[in-house]
mmCIF file of C-alpha atoms in Angstrom:
data_model
loop_
_atom_site.group_PDB
_atom_site.id
_atom_site.type_symbol
_atom_site.label_atom_id
_atom_site.label_comp_id
_atom_site.label_asym_id
_atom_site.label_seq_id
_atom_site.Cartn_x
_atom_site.Cartn_y
_atom_site.Cartn_z
ATOM 1 C CA SER Q 9 0.199 0.113 0.185
ATOM 2 C CA GLN Q 10 1.111 3.399 -0.331
ATOM 3 C CA THR Q 11 2.057 5.904 2.329
ATOM 4 C CA ILE Q 12 3.332 9.533 2.268
ATOM 5 C CA HIS Q 13 5.301 11.169 4.726
ATOM 6 C CA GLN Q 14 6.141 14.465 5.711
ATOM 7 C CA TRP Q 15 8.492 15.948 8.103
ATOM 8 C CA PRO Q 16 9.125 17.901 10.362
ATOM 9 C CA ALA Q 17 5.614 17.409 12.075
ATOM 10 C CA THR Q 18 5.885 21.159 13.733
ATOM 11 C CA LEU Q 19 8.331 23.892 13.051
ATOM 12 C CA VAL Q 20 8.805 27.044 14.968
ATOM 13 C CA GLN Q 21 10.923 29.797 12.628
ATOM 14 C CA PRO Q 22 12.138 33.338 12.938
ATOM 15 C CA VAL Q 23 11.266 35.695 10.355
ATOM 16 C CA GLY Q 24 14.117 35.795 8.252
ATOM 17 C CA SER Q 25 15.050 32.251 8.318
ATOM 18 C CA PRO Q 26 15.452 29.584 5.652
ATOM 19 C CA LEU Q 27 13.156 26.917 5.263
ATOM 20 C CA SER Q 28 12.826 23.225 4.335
ATOM 21 C CA LEU Q 29 9.794 20.861 4.169
ATOM 22 C CA GLU Q 30 10.199 17.547 2.929
ATOM 23 C CA CYS Q 31 7.480 14.783 1.460
ATOM 24 C CA THR Q 32 7.858 11.289 0.709
ATOM 25 C CA VAL Q 33 5.672 8.798 -0.842
ATOM 26 C CA GLU Q 34 6.163 5.003 -0.478
ATOM 27 C CA GLY Q 35 4.479 2.059 -2.440
ATOM 28 C CA THR Q 36 3.894 3.956 -6.069
ATOM 29 C CA SER Q 37 6.232 5.262 -8.716
ATOM 30 C CA ASN Q 38 6.078 8.349 -10.852
ATOM 31 C CA PRO Q 39 3.093 9.941 -8.621
ATOM 32 C CA ASN Q 40 1.733 13.807 -9.478
ATOM 33 C CA LEU Q 41 2.818 15.356 -6.165
ATOM 34 C CA TYR Q 42 1.202 18.478 -4.720
ATOM 35 C CA TRP Q 43 2.001 21.308 -1.815
ATOM 36 C CA TYR Q 44 -1.117 22.781 -0.294
ATOM 37 C CA ARG Q 45 -1.461 25.355 2.689
ATOM 38 C CA GLN Q 46 -4.118 25.750 4.981
ATOM 39 C CA ALA Q 47 -4.265 29.330 6.816
ATOM 40 C CA ALA Q 48 -6.210 29.892 9.721
ATOM 41 C CA GLY Q 49 -9.650 31.055 8.770
ATOM 42 C CA ARG Q 50 -9.000 30.115 4.999
ATOM 43 C CA GLY Q 51 -9.507 27.089 2.796
ATOM 44 C CA LEU Q 52 -6.633 25.039 1.593
ATOM 45 C CA GLN Q 53 -4.813 26.441 -1.263
ATOM 46 C CA LEU Q 54 -2.840 24.807 -3.865
ATOM 47 C CA LEU Q 55 0.750 26.052 -3.876
ATOM 48 C CA PHE Q 56 2.839 23.762 -6.419
ATOM 49 C CA TYR Q 57 2.426 20.754 -8.061
ATOM 50 C CA SER Q 58 4.426 18.276 -10.203
ATOM 51 C CA VAL Q 59 3.960 15.575 -12.603
ATOM 52 C CA GLY Q 60 7.838 14.376 -12.529
ATOM 53 C CA ILE Q 61 11.389 14.832 -11.672
ATOM 54 C CA GLY Q 62 12.186 18.386 -11.973
ATOM 55 C CA GLN Q 63 9.010 19.408 -13.649
ATOM 56 C CA ILE Q 64 7.070 22.092 -10.964
ATOM 57 C CA SER Q 65 4.114 24.147 -11.784
ATOM 58 C CA SER Q 66 3.343 27.104 -9.414
ATOM 59 C CA GLU Q 67 0.171 28.429 -8.769
ATOM 60 C CA VAL Q 68 0.018 31.382 -6.898
ATOM 61 C CA PRO Q 69 3.102 33.995 -6.426
ATOM 62 C CA GLN Q 70 5.071 33.784 -3.356
ATOM 63 C CA ASN Q 71 7.889 33.601 -0.885
ATOM 64 C CA LEU Q 72 8.428 30.094 -1.407
ATOM 65 C CA SER Q 73 9.897 27.765 -4.005
ATOM 66 C CA ALA Q 74 9.099 23.534 -4.380
ATOM 67 C CA SER Q 75 11.708 21.094 -5.994
ATOM 68 C CA ARG Q 76 11.231 17.623 -6.953
ATOM 69 C CA PRO Q 77 15.111 15.847 -6.800
ATOM 70 C CA GLN Q 78 13.688 12.371 -6.884
ATOM 71 C CA ASP Q 79 10.571 10.576 -8.470
ATOM 72 C CA ARG Q 80 9.120 10.415 -4.747
ATOM 73 C CA GLN Q 81 10.562 13.017 -2.835
ATOM 74 C CA PHE Q 82 8.916 16.979 -2.810
ATOM 75 C CA ILE Q 83 10.701 19.722 -0.985
ATOM 76 C CA LEU Q 84 9.339 22.939 -0.151
ATOM 77 C CA SER Q 85 11.631 25.652 0.766
ATOM 78 C CA SER Q 86 12.152 29.395 1.570
ATOM 79 C CA LYS Q 87 15.005 31.367 1.786
ATOM 80 C CA LYS Q 88 13.478 34.027 3.819
ATOM 81 C CA LEU Q 89 10.443 33.039 5.812
ATOM 82 C CA LEU Q 90 7.704 36.059 6.386
ATOM 83 C CA LEU Q 91 5.041 36.322 9.052
ATOM 84 C CA SER Q 92 2.782 35.424 6.781
ATOM 85 C CA ASP Q 93 4.321 31.944 5.676
ATOM 86 C CA SER Q 94 2.892 30.592 9.104
ATOM 87 C CA GLY Q 95 0.198 27.847 8.144
ATOM 88 C CA PHE Q 96 -0.454 24.053 8.021
ATOM 89 C CA TYR Q 97 1.536 22.674 5.114
ATOM 90 C CA LEU Q 98 0.009 19.428 3.374
ATOM 91 C CA CYS Q 99 1.715 17.374 0.892
ATOM 92 C CA ALA Q 100 -0.769 15.301 -1.310
ATOM 93 C CA TRP Q 101 0.006 12.927 -4.216
ATOM 94 C CA SER Q 102 -2.193 11.455 -6.839
ATOM 95 C CA ILE Q 103 -1.767 8.418 -9.792
ATOM 96 C CA SER Q 104 -0.365 9.973 -12.870
ATOM 97 C CA GLY Q 105 -1.907 9.284 -15.868
ATOM 98 C CA ARG Q 106 -5.094 8.426 -14.004
ATOM 99 C CA SER Q 107 -8.312 10.561 -15.358
ATOM 100 C CA TYR Q 108 -9.650 10.202 -12.207
ATOM 101 C CA ASN Q 109 -6.735 11.827 -9.965
ATOM 102 C CA GLU Q 110 -8.216 11.210 -6.210
ATOM 103 C CA GLN Q 111 -5.540 12.755 -4.318
ATOM 104 C CA PHE Q 112 -4.238 11.558 -0.915
ATOM 105 C CA PHE Q 113 -2.507 13.726 1.804
ATOM 106 C CA GLY Q 114 0.140 13.351 4.205
ATOM 107 C CA PRO Q 115 -0.426 14.038 7.935
ATOM 108 C CA GLY Q 116 1.212 18.046 7.167
ATOM 109 C CA THR Q 117 3.739 20.504 8.840
ATOM 110 C CA ARG Q 118 2.450 22.743 11.288
ATOM 111 C CA LEU Q 119 4.698 26.179 10.714
ATOM 112 C CA THR Q 120 4.876 29.143 12.952
ATOM 113 C CA VAL Q 121 6.837 31.793 11.910
ATOM 114 C CA LEU Q 122 7.845 34.465 14.577
ATOM 115 C CA LYS T 29 -12.940 31.508 -11.012
ATOM 116 C CA GLN T 30 -14.616 28.327 -9.443
ATOM 117 C CA GLU T 31 -15.857 29.190 -5.536
ATOM 118 C CA VAL T 32 -16.812 26.049 -3.246
ATOM 119 C CA THR T 33 -19.087 27.070 -0.538
ATOM 120 C CA GLN T 34 -20.097 24.523 2.235
ATOM 121 C CA ILE T 35 -23.169 25.329 4.188
ATOM 122 C CA PRO T 36 -23.481 24.869 7.149
ATOM 123 C CA ALA T 37 -19.956 25.554 8.740
ATOM 124 C CA ALA T 38 -20.766 23.902 12.147
ATOM 125 C CA LEU T 39 -22.933 21.082 12.869
ATOM 126 C CA SER T 40 -24.179 19.653 16.193
ATOM 127 C CA VAL T 41 -26.156 16.403 16.375
ATOM 128 C CA PRO T 42 -26.839 13.654 19.079
ATOM 129 C CA GLU T 43 -25.451 10.484 18.394
ATOM 130 C CA GLY T 44 -27.518 7.985 16.151
ATOM 131 C CA GLU T 45 -28.838 10.965 13.530
ATOM 132 C CA ASN T 46 -28.841 11.005 10.059
ATOM 133 C CA LEU T 47 -27.122 13.953 8.798
ATOM 134 C CA VAL T 48 -26.501 15.682 5.246
ATOM 135 C CA LEU T 49 -23.841 18.293 4.653
ATOM 136 C CA ASN T 50 -23.656 20.559 1.634
ATOM 137 C CA CYS T 51 -21.153 21.637 -0.989
ATOM 138 C CA SER T 52 -21.926 24.110 -3.761
ATOM 139 C CA PHE T 53 -20.038 25.166 -6.525
ATOM 140 C CA THR T 54 -20.299 27.867 -9.045
ATOM 141 C CA ASP T 55 -18.529 26.323 -11.908
ATOM 142 C CA SER T 56 -20.720 23.245 -13.303
ATOM 143 C CA ALA T 57 -17.800 22.240 -15.772
ATOM 144 C CA ILE T 58 -15.912 19.892 -13.177
ATOM 145 C CA TYR T 59 -14.172 17.121 -13.662
ATOM 146 C CA ASN T 60 -14.732 15.105 -10.461
ATOM 147 C CA LEU T 61 -15.731 16.047 -6.860
ATOM 148 C CA GLN T 62 -14.106 14.701 -3.732
ATOM 149 C CA TRP T 63 -15.209 14.795 0.014
ATOM 150 C CA PHE T 64 -12.572 14.470 2.824
ATOM 151 C CA ARG T 65 -12.221 14.388 6.320
ATOM 152 C CA GLN T 66 -10.044 16.286 8.682
ATOM 153 C CA ASP T 67 -9.259 15.562 12.426
ATOM 154 C CA PRO T 68 -8.067 18.479 14.303
ATOM 155 C CA GLY T 69 -4.251 18.997 13.436
ATOM 156 C CA LYS T 70 -4.177 16.380 10.866
ATOM 157 C CA GLY T 71 -4.188 15.749 7.548
ATOM 158 C CA LEU T 72 -6.847 15.022 5.042
ATOM 159 C CA THR T 73 -8.356 11.575 4.814
ATOM 160 C CA SER T 74 -10.037 10.905 1.374
ATOM 161 C CA LEU T 75 -13.684 9.684 1.953
ATOM 162 C CA LEU T 76 -15.519 9.787 -1.558
ATOM 163 C CA LEU T 77 -14.512 10.657 -5.021
ATOM 164 C CA ILE T 78 -17.030 11.027 -7.555
ATOM 165 C CA GLN T 79 -16.944 11.476 -11.434
ATOM 166 C CA SER T 80 -18.756 14.323 -13.157
ATOM 167 C CA SER T 81 -20.584 11.288 -14.825
ATOM 168 C CA GLN T 82 -21.673 9.611 -11.556
ATOM 169 C CA ARG T 83 -24.495 10.853 -9.421
ATOM 170 C CA GLU T 84 -23.463 9.079 -6.107
ATOM 171 C CA GLN T 85 -20.975 6.869 -4.311
ATOM 172 C CA THR T 86 -21.107 4.625 -1.110
ATOM 173 C CA SER T 87 -18.780 3.850 1.304
ATOM 174 C CA GLY T 88 -20.264 2.098 4.634
ATOM 175 C CA ARG T 89 -22.689 4.714 6.251
ATOM 176 C CA LEU T 90 -21.353 7.468 3.975
ATOM 177 C CA ASN T 91 -23.103 8.455 0.771
ATOM 178 C CA ALA T 92 -22.362 11.321 -1.568
ATOM 179 C CA SER T 93 -24.349 12.766 -4.433
ATOM 180 C CA LEU T 94 -23.467 14.735 -7.152
ATOM 181 C CA ASP T 95 -25.717 17.381 -9.258
ATOM 182 C CA LYS T 96 -23.572 18.903 -11.629
ATOM 183 C CA SER T 97 -25.826 20.948 -13.339
ATOM 184 C CA SER T 98 -26.960 22.622 -10.532
ATOM 185 C CA GLY T 99 -23.720 22.765 -8.980
ATOM 186 C CA ARG T 100 -24.553 20.765 -5.663
ATOM 187 C CA SER T 101 -23.136 17.790 -3.811
ATOM 188 C CA THR T 102 -24.100 16.357 -0.574
ATOM 189 C CA LEU T 103 -22.486 14.106 1.860
ATOM 190 C CA TYR T 104 -24.890 12.040 3.985
ATOM 191 C CA ILE T 105 -23.722 10.189 6.895
ATOM 192 C CA ALA T 106 -26.076 7.192 8.514
ATOM 193 C CA ALA T 107 -26.483 6.827 12.263
ATOM 194 C CA SER T 108 -23.622 9.165 13.200
ATOM 195 C CA GLN T 109 -21.161 8.291 15.755
ATOM 196 C CA PRO T 110 -19.056 10.485 18.200
ATOM 197 C CA GLY T 111 -15.825 9.088 15.864
ATOM 198 C CA ASP T 112 -17.305 10.816 12.950
ATOM 199 C CA SER T 113 -16.648 14.265 14.712
ATOM 200 C CA ALA T 114 -14.432 16.285 12.640
ATOM 201 C CA THR T 115 -14.390 18.887 9.727
ATOM 202 C CA TYR T 116 -15.362 17.705 6.386
ATOM 203 C CA LEU T 117 -14.237 19.102 3.494
ATOM 204 C CA CYS T 118 -15.092 19.310 -0.370
ATOM 205 C CA ALA T 119 -13.115 19.942 -3.812
ATOM 206 C CA VAL T 120 -13.853 19.955 -7.016
ATOM 207 C CA ARG T 121 -11.445 19.480 -9.828
ATOM 208 C CA LYS T 122 -11.898 21.177 -13.421
ATOM 209 C CA GLY T 123 -10.853 19.646 -16.450
ATOM 210 C CA SER T 124 -6.800 18.464 -16.995
ATOM 211 C CA ASN T 125 -5.769 20.869 -14.613
ATOM 212 C CA TYR T 126 -4.960 19.154 -11.538
ATOM 213 C CA LYS T 127 -6.068 21.663 -9.054
ATOM 214 C CA LEU T 128 -8.432 21.167 -6.840
ATOM 215 C CA THR T 129 -10.610 24.140 -5.132
ATOM 216 C CA PHE T 130 -11.715 23.401 -1.751
ATOM 217 C CA GLY T 131 -14.779 24.460 0.611
ATOM 218 C CA LYS T 132 -13.527 25.747 3.900
ATOM 219 C CA GLY T 133 -15.492 22.841 5.481
ATOM 220 C CA THR T 134 -17.755 21.743 7.693
ATOM 221 C CA LEU T 135 -17.050 20.954 11.577
ATOM 222 C CA LEU T 136 -19.368 18.188 12.513
ATOM 223 C CA THR T 137 -19.854 17.084 16.272
ATOM 224 C CA VAL T 138 -21.514 14.206 17.109
ATOM 225 C CA ASN T 139 -22.501 14.181 20.743
ATOM 226 C CA PRO T 140 -22.737 11.035 23.057
#
């Protein structure tokens, strides 16, 4: 069966510090991968998605970037965090090439920027 | 721009009651609709996915319906239990774009 991991589970960072969040998927190959952010009082917002190694699409302009160095690894980064980057970050995957594209989510990372 | 609305924002019911959660979307040209459950501080658990050509999907005590022409979906939970307490989210996908547009969710509390 497939599993998705995210770490760290929680993170407290000062404004201006760098960020690296990691997501890995097991039990499948060549998945589509997604990064979402859930901010307090707001719905989930898609930040990035990837259909393959090195292929990243950005949904919204922001202070963040994403990379996919390996088939089942997706990394969310920032060079300098802002207060507004605080939130709950969720990684998700779906089977590539499937028309129904059901998405499955990881446990999330709670980021607090102080 | 697709907008997804979930009503009510919060719902409290006694254990054993049957209940319906509502989801509406502004653009009926969707590819599919997915219902999720989110426990506090946790990730999302996929409950049901309905393709645009389907009218409903069932899983255990859950039944989701889709009326694409009117831009509505409902999630029916039978014989609710305290363990069903969570936030329920619906999300729609449009066309070949992978993007899911989410509603803000309904916070369900089932009281023992």
